Amino acid sequence: MDGLRALPGVDRLLSAAAGRALAERHGRQAATGALRAALDDARDAVRGGAAAPDADAICALAAARLDADRLPAQRPVLNLTGTVLHTNLGRALLADAAIAAAAEAMRAPVALEYDLSSGRRGERDASVARLICELTGAEAATIVNNNAAAVLLALNTVADGGEGIVSRGELVEIGGAFRIPDIMARAGVRLVEVGTTNRTHLRDYRDAIRPETALVMKVHPSNYRIDGFTAAVPGDELAALAHGAGVPMLHDLGSGTLVDMTRWGLPAEPTVAQAVAEGADLVTFSGDKLLGGPQAGFIVGRAELIERIDRNPLKRALRLDKIRLAALDATLRLYRDPDRLADRLPTLRLLTRTRDDIAAQAARLVAPVAAMLPDYRVAVIDCASQIGSGALPVETLPSAALALTGAGGDAPDRLAARLRALPLPVIGRIRDGALVLDLRCLADDGDLLGALTRL
Ligand SMILES: *Cc1c(COP(=O)(O)O)cnc(C)c1O
């Protein structure tokens, strides 16, 4: 095997110009590892009958390995799926003020659990809790890792060992692992289902109440809608029934919003303030859905219950870090000025973009994009964006897109794969034999054109 002997050793590769460049760029340890791996591959190839590659070729193989590994798996993409709050793409984009606050919290010590007026230990959630109470009219609040955690913690605190009554029309599953029956079981609450899939009445709840009842729960059907012959019990009637029976009412809003979305011409989504005003003792909702902040879960409601929740040892396991608390604080402050919210909060800015604005962008982009994709036909089409993340599942927002079609049935799939492989991956969706790029979430024409120049 002369070929094997012809291969250089790692030390020689590291002292060659190309090897030194690798060590300079990636560090000596990583360069050595990649050169060893490239040499292993070369040995296999020689044993298979190939000619021995020279030092430069082996260094080039090692460089390709290192470059491929340099980009983090979680990296920026262009979300042209048409879903604004895309759970798989990280949901809400944060406002500039929230990003700045988070960066500051990462860089410097902060008064996280420190009361600056007394110099004593303070409450971690206090500032965010005060803000959310101001914005929702709730008595008290606590903040945890996400809304799934909020529901788990609320259920476990008020109903562990008891029974929780839920309508059969509200046994929601959110994205795989979060299912109301399962989360109830984990919280130590026995689920008592009442009513039917399409119709549940107040008497159904009333008939189910007995001494073991610890809670009545209402769940917002975030990601589906039951249409036709339907009936559900309004929150205020359910709260009154629960209070008559001496048990708390928990309302899981899922997304919820802090402001009436119809003021921007958007479909109505229940507000947290409404749920509180209806008499729910506890209301749970997400930080990174319509609220437009970082991943977080809120529990707002009666002070006595919130105090018990804060004393539950699970709270410590589910609490938020300083970075997200800083971002949440800054996000909530934007809500104090609703008139400027649509400019400052990216989620709302994207949701309120008009079809005309997006169509004008599509008209600007169609020719330059077509020039970069000579094998494809590029057309401007009308489309419908979705809000996403289980908010307003049925309503869509009129939008405009570039539809890319090519020869062969697999043309859209092949193009989608090429766009995903770009340094700034472009994510669209395939519809009716075309790759559709909904431009609602494209902030800047240059972002798409810049990404496509790397094709
Ligand atoms: C989204 C949602 C949840 C889970 O919230 P996360 O913040 O994703 O943990 C729970 N309940 C409802 C009704 C939801 O819509």
Coordinates of C-alpha atoms and ligand atoms in Angstrom, one line a residue:
M1 CA 0.0 0.0 0.0
D2 CA 2.4 2.7 -1.2
G3 CA -0.5 5.1 -1.4
L4 CA -1.0 4.9 2.4
R5 CA 2.7 5.7 3.0
A6 CA 2.4 8.6 0.6
L7 CA -0.1 10.3 3.0
P8 CA 1.4 13.1 5.1
G9 CA 1.2 13.0 8.9
V10 CA -0.9 15.4 11.0
D11 CA 2.3 17.3 12.1
R12 CA 3.4 17.9 8.6
L13 CA -0.1 19.1 7.6
L14 CA -0.2 21.5 10.5
S15 CA 3.2 23.0 9.5
A16 CA 2.2 23.4 5.8
A17 CA 0.9 26.8 4.8
A18 CA -2.7 25.6 4.4
G19 CA -2.6 23.8 7.8
R20 CA -1.3 26.9 9.5
A21 CA -4.1 28.9 8.0
L22 CA -6.6 26.4 9.4
A23 CA -5.1 26.6 12.9
E24 CA -5.1 30.4 12.7
R25 CA -8.8 30.5 11.7
H26 CA -10.3 27.8 13.9
G27 CA -7.8 27.2 16.7
R28 CA -5.1 24.5 16.8
Q29 CA -7.2 21.9 18.6
A30 CA -10.1 22.1 16.2
A31 CA -7.8 22.2 13.2
T32 CA -5.9 19.1 14.4
G33 CA -9.2 17.2 14.9
A34 CA -10.4 18.0 11.4
L35 CA -7.1 17.1 9.8
R36 CA -7.2 13.7 11.6
A37 CA -10.7 13.1 10.4
A38 CA -9.8 14.2 6.8
L39 CA -6.7 11.8 6.9
D40 CA -9.0 8.9 8.1
D41 CA -11.2 9.6 5.1
A42 CA -8.2 9.8 2.8
R43 CA -6.9 6.4 4.1
D44 CA -10.3 4.8 3.4
A45 CA -10.3 6.2 -0.1
V46 CA -6.7 4.9 -0.8
R47 CA -7.7 1.4 0.5
G48 CA -10.6 1.6 -1.9
G49 CA -8.1 2.1 -4.7
A50 CA -8.0 5.9 -5.0
A51 CA -4.8 7.8 -5.5
A52 CA -3.4 9.4 -2.3
P53 CA -4.4 13.1 -2.1
D54 CA -1.7 15.7 -1.4
A55 CA -1.4 17.9 1.6
D56 CA -3.3 20.8 0.1
A57 CA -6.2 18.5 -0.8
I58 CA -6.4 17.1 2.7
C59 CA -6.3 20.6 4.2
A60 CA -9.1 21.6 1.9
L61 CA -11.2 18.6 3.1
A62 CA -10.5 19.6 6.7
A63 CA -11.4 23.2 6.0
A64 CA -14.7 22.1 4.4
R65 CA -15.5 20.1 7.6
L66 CA -14.7 23.0 9.9
D67 CA -16.7 25.5 7.8
A68 CA -19.7 23.2 7.7
D69 CA -19.6 23.0 11.5
R70 CA -19.2 26.7 12.0
L71 CA -22.8 27.8 11.6
P72 CA -24.9 27.1 14.7
A73 CA -28.0 25.0 14.1
Q74 CA -30.1 27.7 15.6
R75 CA -29.4 30.5 13.2
P76 CA -31.3 33.4 11.6
V77 CA -33.7 32.5 8.7
L78 CA -36.1 34.5 6.6
N79 CA -39.6 33.5 7.6
L80 CA -41.6 33.7 4.4
T81 CA -44.0 30.9 5.5
G82 CA -46.8 33.4 5.9
T83 CA -47.2 32.4 9.6
V84 CA -46.2 35.4 11.7
L85 CA -45.9 33.6 15.1
H86 CA -44.2 30.4 13.8
T87 CA -43.5 28.1 16.8
N88 CA -40.8 26.2 14.9
L89 CA -39.1 29.4 13.9
G90 CA -39.1 30.8 17.5
R91 CA -42.5 32.7 17.7
A92 CA -42.4 36.4 18.5
L93 CA -39.5 38.7 17.4
L94 CA -38.6 41.1 20.2
A95 CA -38.9 44.8 20.2
D96 CA -35.7 46.8 20.0
A97 CA -36.3 48.0 23.6
A98 CA -36.6 44.4 24.8
I99 CA -33.4 43.3 23.0
A100 CA -31.5 46.2 24.5
A101 CA -32.8 45.4 28.0
A102 CA -31.9 41.7 27.6
A103 CA -28.4 42.6 26.4
E104 CA -27.9 44.9 29.4
A105 CA -29.1 42.2 31.8
M106 CA -26.6 39.8 30.3
R107 CA -23.7 42.3 30.5
A108 CA -24.1 43.8 34.0
P109 CA -25.2 42.8 37.5
V110 CA -28.9 43.7 37.9
A111 CA -31.2 44.3 40.9
L112 CA -32.9 40.9 40.2
E113 CA -33.8 39.9 43.7
Y114 CA -32.6 43.0 45.4
D115 CA -34.7 45.8 46.8
L116 CA -32.7 49.0 46.1
S117 CA -34.6 51.1 48.6
S118 CA -34.1 48.8 51.6
G119 CA -30.9 47.1 50.5
R120 CA -32.6 43.8 51.3
R121 CA -33.6 40.8 49.3
G122 CA -36.3 41.6 46.8
E123 CA -38.8 39.7 44.7
R124 CA -37.6 38.5 41.3
D125 CA -40.9 38.9 39.5
A126 CA -42.0 42.1 41.2
S127 CA -41.6 44.7 38.4
V128 CA -43.0 42.5 35.7
A129 CA -45.9 41.5 37.9
R130 CA -46.7 45.1 38.7
L131 CA -46.8 46.0 35.0
I132 CA -49.0 43.1 34.0
C133 CA -51.4 43.9 36.8
E134 CA -51.5 47.5 35.6
L135 CA -52.3 46.3 32.1
T136 CA -54.9 43.7 32.9
G137 CA -56.6 44.9 36.1
A138 CA -55.5 41.7 37.9
E139 CA -54.8 41.8 41.7
A140 CA -51.5 39.9 41.5
A141 CA -49.3 38.0 39.0
T142 CA -46.5 35.5 38.8
I143 CA -44.3 34.6 35.8
V144 CA -42.8 31.3 34.8
N145 CA -41.0 29.6 31.9
N146 CA -44.0 29.3 29.5
N147 CA -47.7 29.0 29.5
A148 CA -47.5 25.2 29.8
A149 CA -45.6 25.7 33.0
A150 CA -48.2 28.4 34.1
V151 CA -51.1 25.9 33.7
L152 CA -49.2 23.1 35.4
L153 CA -48.2 25.3 38.4
A154 CA -51.7 26.8 38.7
L155 CA -53.4 23.4 38.6
N156 CA -51.0 21.8 41.0
T157 CA -51.3 24.6 43.5
V158 CA -55.0 24.9 43.7
A159 CA -56.3 21.4 42.9
D160 CA -53.6 18.8 43.7
G161 CA -55.4 15.7 44.9
G162 CA -58.8 17.0 43.9
E163 CA -61.0 17.0 40.8
G164 CA -60.9 19.6 37.9
I165 CA -63.9 20.0 35.7
V166 CA -63.4 20.8 32.0
S167 CA -65.7 20.8 29.0
R168 CA -65.2 18.0 26.4
G169 CA -65.0 20.7 23.8
E170 CA -61.9 22.2 25.4
L171 CA -59.6 19.3 25.9
V172 CA -57.0 21.0 23.8
E173 CA -53.7 19.6 22.4
I174 CA -51.1 22.2 21.6
G175 CA -48.2 21.2 19.4
G176 CA -47.6 17.6 20.4
A177 CA -46.7 17.3 24.0
F178 CA -49.1 19.7 25.7
R179 CA -52.5 18.1 26.3
I180 CA -54.9 19.3 28.9
P181 CA -55.7 15.8 30.2
D182 CA -52.0 14.9 30.5
I183 CA -51.0 18.2 32.2
M184 CA -53.9 17.7 34.6
A185 CA -52.7 14.2 35.5
R186 CA -49.1 15.5 36.0
A187 CA -50.5 18.3 38.2
G188 CA -52.2 15.7 40.5
V189 CA -55.7 16.7 39.4
R190 CA -58.3 14.2 38.4
L191 CA -60.0 15.3 35.2
V192 CA -63.8 15.3 35.2
E193 CA -65.0 15.8 31.6
V194 CA -68.4 17.4 31.1
G195 CA -70.7 18.1 28.2
T196 CA -70.0 16.9 24.6
T197 CA -67.5 17.9 21.9
N198 CA -69.8 20.5 20.4
R199 CA -72.1 21.5 23.3
T200 CA -71.5 22.0 27.0
H201 CA -74.1 23.8 29.2
L202 CA -73.9 25.4 32.7
R203 CA -76.0 22.5 34.1
D204 CA -73.3 20.0 32.9
Y205 CA -70.8 21.8 35.1
R206 CA -73.3 22.2 38.0
D207 CA -74.1 18.4 37.9
A208 CA -70.5 17.5 38.1
I209 CA -69.7 19.6 41.2
R210 CA -69.2 17.5 44.4
P211 CA -67.1 17.7 47.6
E212 CA -64.0 16.4 45.7
T213 CA -64.2 19.3 43.2
A214 CA -61.2 21.6 43.5
L215 CA -61.4 23.6 40.4
V216 CA -63.4 24.6 37.3
M217 CA -61.3 25.2 34.3
K218 CA -62.0 27.0 31.0
V219 CA -59.6 26.5 28.1
H220 CA -59.5 28.7 25.0
P221 CA -59.7 26.5 21.9
S222 CA -56.6 28.2 20.5
N223 CA -55.9 26.1 17.4
Y224 CA -59.2 24.8 16.3
R225 CA -62.8 25.9 16.0
I226 CA -66.0 24.0 16.5
D227 CA -68.6 25.3 14.1
G228 CA -72.3 24.6 13.6
F229 CA -74.6 23.4 16.4
T230 CA -72.5 24.5 19.4
A231 CA -72.7 25.8 22.9
A232 CA -70.1 26.8 25.4
V233 CA -70.5 28.5 28.8
P234 CA -69.3 32.1 29.0
G235 CA -66.5 32.9 31.4
D236 CA -68.6 35.0 33.7
E237 CA -71.3 32.4 34.2
L238 CA -68.7 29.7 34.9
A239 CA -66.9 31.9 37.4
A240 CA -70.2 32.6 39.2
L241 CA -70.9 28.9 39.4
A242 CA -67.4 28.1 40.7
H243 CA -67.7 30.8 43.3
G244 CA -71.1 29.5 44.4
A245 CA -69.5 26.1 44.9
G246 CA -66.5 27.7 46.8
V247 CA -63.9 26.6 44.2
P248 CA -61.6 28.7 42.0
M249 CA -62.1 29.1 38.2
L250 CA -59.0 28.9 36.1
H251 CA -59.1 30.3 32.5
D252 CA -56.3 29.2 30.2
L253 CA -56.3 31.8 27.4
G254 CA -53.3 30.3 25.6
S255 CA -52.3 33.4 23.6
G256 CA -54.6 36.1 24.9
T257 CA -53.8 39.7 24.2
L258 CA -53.3 42.8 26.3
V259 CA -55.1 45.1 23.8
D260 CA -58.2 44.8 21.7
M261 CA -56.8 43.7 18.3
T262 CA -59.8 45.0 16.5
R263 CA -58.5 48.5 17.0
W264 CA -56.0 47.7 14.2
G265 CA -58.6 45.9 12.1
L266 CA -57.4 42.5 13.2
P267 CA -59.7 39.6 14.2
A268 CA -60.8 39.7 17.8
E269 CA -58.9 37.6 20.3
P270 CA -60.0 37.5 24.0
T271 CA -58.1 40.0 26.1
V272 CA -56.6 39.1 29.5
A273 CA -58.4 42.1 31.0
Q274 CA -61.8 40.7 29.9
A275 CA -61.0 37.3 31.4
V276 CA -60.1 38.9 34.7
A277 CA -63.2 41.1 34.6
E278 CA -65.4 38.1 34.0
G279 CA -64.3 36.8 37.4
A280 CA -61.8 34.2 36.6
D281 CA -59.7 33.6 39.8
L282 CA -56.6 32.7 37.7
V283 CA -55.8 33.5 34.1
T284 CA -52.9 31.9 32.2
F285 CA -51.3 33.0 28.9
S286 CA -48.0 33.1 26.9
G287 CA -45.4 35.7 26.7
D288 CA -44.3 34.9 23.1
K289 CA -47.6 34.6 21.3
L290 CA -49.6 37.7 20.5
L291 CA -48.1 39.5 23.5
G292 CA -44.9 39.7 21.4
G293 CA -42.3 39.1 24.1
P294 CA -39.8 36.4 25.0
Q295 CA -41.0 32.8 25.9
A296 CA -42.7 33.1 29.3
G297 CA -46.0 32.1 31.0
F298 CA -48.1 34.5 33.1
I299 CA -50.5 33.6 35.9
V300 CA -52.6 36.6 36.9
G301 CA -55.5 36.7 39.4
R302 CA -56.4 36.8 43.0
A303 CA -53.6 37.7 45.4
E304 CA -54.3 34.9 47.8
L305 CA -54.0 32.3 45.1
I306 CA -50.9 33.9 43.6
E307 CA -49.2 33.9 47.0
R308 CA -49.9 30.2 47.3
I309 CA -48.5 29.6 43.8
D310 CA -45.4 31.5 44.6
R311 CA -44.9 29.3 47.7
N312 CA -45.2 26.0 45.6
P313 CA -41.7 24.5 45.3
L314 CA -42.4 23.9 41.6
K315 CA -42.3 27.7 41.1
R316 CA -38.6 27.7 41.8
A317 CA -38.1 25.0 39.1
L318 CA -40.2 26.9 36.6
R319 CA -39.0 30.5 37.2
L320 CA -37.6 32.9 34.6
D321 CA -34.0 34.1 34.3
K322 CA -33.0 37.7 34.5
I323 CA -32.5 38.0 30.7
R324 CA -36.1 37.2 29.8
L325 CA -37.5 39.1 32.7
A326 CA -35.6 42.2 31.5
A327 CA -37.0 41.6 28.0
L328 CA -40.5 41.1 29.3
D329 CA -40.4 44.2 31.4
A330 CA -39.3 46.3 28.4
T331 CA -42.0 44.7 26.2
L332 CA -44.8 45.4 28.7
R333 CA -43.8 49.0 29.1
L334 CA -44.5 49.5 25.3
Y335 CA -48.1 48.6 26.1
R336 CA -48.5 51.8 28.2
D337 CA -48.6 53.7 24.8
P338 CA -51.0 51.7 22.6
D339 CA -51.0 54.4 20.0
R340 CA -47.4 53.6 19.1
L341 CA -47.5 49.9 19.8
A342 CA -47.9 48.9 16.1
D343 CA -44.6 50.7 15.3
R344 CA -42.6 49.4 18.2
L345 CA -43.8 45.8 18.6
P346 CA -42.6 43.6 15.7
T347 CA -45.4 41.1 16.1
L348 CA -48.1 43.8 15.8
R349 CA -46.1 45.6 13.0
L350 CA -46.1 42.4 10.9
L351 CA -49.7 41.6 11.6
T352 CA -50.9 45.1 10.7
R353 CA -49.0 45.3 7.4
T354 CA -51.6 46.0 4.7
R355 CA -52.0 43.8 1.6
D356 CA -51.3 46.8 -0.6
D357 CA -48.0 47.4 1.2
I358 CA -47.0 43.7 0.8
A359 CA -48.2 43.6 -2.8
A360 CA -46.1 46.7 -3.7
Q361 CA -43.1 44.9 -2.2
A362 CA -43.8 41.8 -4.3
A363 CA -44.1 43.9 -7.4
R364 CA -40.6 45.4 -6.6
L365 CA -39.1 42.0 -6.0
V366 CA -40.5 39.9 -8.8
A367 CA -38.1 40.9 -11.6
P368 CA -34.8 40.8 -9.5
V369 CA -35.8 37.5 -8.0
A370 CA -36.7 36.1 -11.4
A371 CA -33.3 37.2 -12.7
M372 CA -31.6 35.2 -9.9
L373 CA -33.6 32.0 -10.6
P374 CA -33.4 31.6 -14.4
D375 CA -34.9 28.1 -14.2
Y376 CA -38.1 29.2 -12.5
R377 CA -41.1 31.3 -13.3
V378 CA -41.8 33.9 -10.7
A379 CA -45.2 35.5 -10.3
V380 CA -46.9 37.8 -7.8
I381 CA -50.0 36.1 -6.2
D382 CA -52.5 37.0 -3.5
C383 CA -52.3 34.8 -0.5
A384 CA -53.4 34.6 3.1
S385 CA -51.1 34.9 6.1
Q386 CA -51.8 33.2 9.4
I387 CA -51.2 34.6 12.8
G388 CA -49.9 31.3 14.2
S389 CA -49.1 29.9 17.6
G390 CA -52.6 28.9 18.3
A391 CA -53.9 32.4 18.1
L392 CA -56.9 32.9 15.8
P393 CA -56.6 29.7 13.9
V394 CA -59.3 30.3 11.3
E395 CA -59.0 33.9 10.5
T396 CA -56.3 34.9 7.9
L397 CA -54.8 38.2 6.9
P398 CA -54.8 39.1 3.1
S399 CA -51.2 39.2 1.9
A400 CA -49.1 38.9 -1.3
A401 CA -46.4 36.4 -2.2
L402 CA -43.9 35.4 -4.9
A403 CA -44.9 32.0 -6.4
L404 CA -42.0 30.1 -7.9
T405 CA -42.7 27.3 -10.4
G406 CA -40.3 25.2 -12.4
A407 CA -40.2 22.2 -14.7
G408 CA -40.9 18.8 -13.1
G409 CA -43.2 17.7 -10.3
D410 CA -40.4 18.0 -7.7
A411 CA -39.3 21.5 -8.8
P412 CA -40.8 23.2 -5.7
D413 CA -39.3 20.7 -3.3
R414 CA -35.9 21.0 -4.9
L415 CA -36.0 24.8 -4.8
A416 CA -37.2 24.7 -1.2
A417 CA -34.2 22.6 -0.3
R418 CA -31.8 24.9 -2.1
L419 CA -33.2 28.0 -0.3
R420 CA -33.0 26.2 3.0
A421 CA -29.3 25.5 2.3
L422 CA -28.4 29.2 1.9
P423 CA -26.2 30.8 4.5
L424 CA -29.4 32.9 5.4
P425 CA -32.0 30.1 4.8
V426 CA -35.2 31.3 3.1
I427 CA -38.2 29.3 4.4
G428 CA -41.4 29.3 2.3
R429 CA -44.2 26.9 1.9
I430 CA -45.3 24.6 -1.0
R431 CA -48.8 25.2 -2.3
D432 CA -50.4 24.0 -5.5
G433 CA -47.2 23.0 -7.2
A434 CA -45.4 26.2 -6.4
L435 CA -42.9 27.4 -3.7
V436 CA -44.8 30.3 -2.2
L437 CA -42.8 33.1 -0.4
D438 CA -45.3 35.2 1.6
L439 CA -43.6 38.6 2.0
R440 CA -45.6 39.7 5.1
C441 CA -42.6 39.0 7.4
L442 CA -39.9 40.4 5.0
A443 CA -38.8 43.6 6.7
D444 CA -36.4 44.7 4.0
D445 CA -36.3 43.8 0.2
G446 CA -32.5 43.6 0.6
D447 CA -32.7 40.7 3.0
L448 CA -34.2 38.4 0.4
L449 CA -32.1 39.7 -2.5
G450 CA -29.0 39.4 -0.4
A451 CA -29.8 35.9 0.6
L452 CA -30.5 34.8 -2.9
T453 CA -27.2 36.2 -4.3
R454 CA -25.6 33.2 -2.5
L455 CA -27.5 30.7 -4.6
Ligands
LIG1 C1 -50.1 27.9 23.5 C2 -51.0 27.3 24.5 C3 -50.5 26.7 25.7 C4 -49.0 26.5 25.9 O1 -48.3 27.7 25.9 P1 -46.7 27.8 25.7 O2 -46.4 29.2 26.0 O3 -46.5 27.3 24.3 O4 -46.2 26.8 26.7 C5 -51.4 26.3 26.6 N1 -52.7 26.5 26.5 C6 -53.3 27.0 25.4 C7 -54.7 27.1 25.3 C8 -52.4 27.5 24.4 O5 -52.9 28.1 23.3

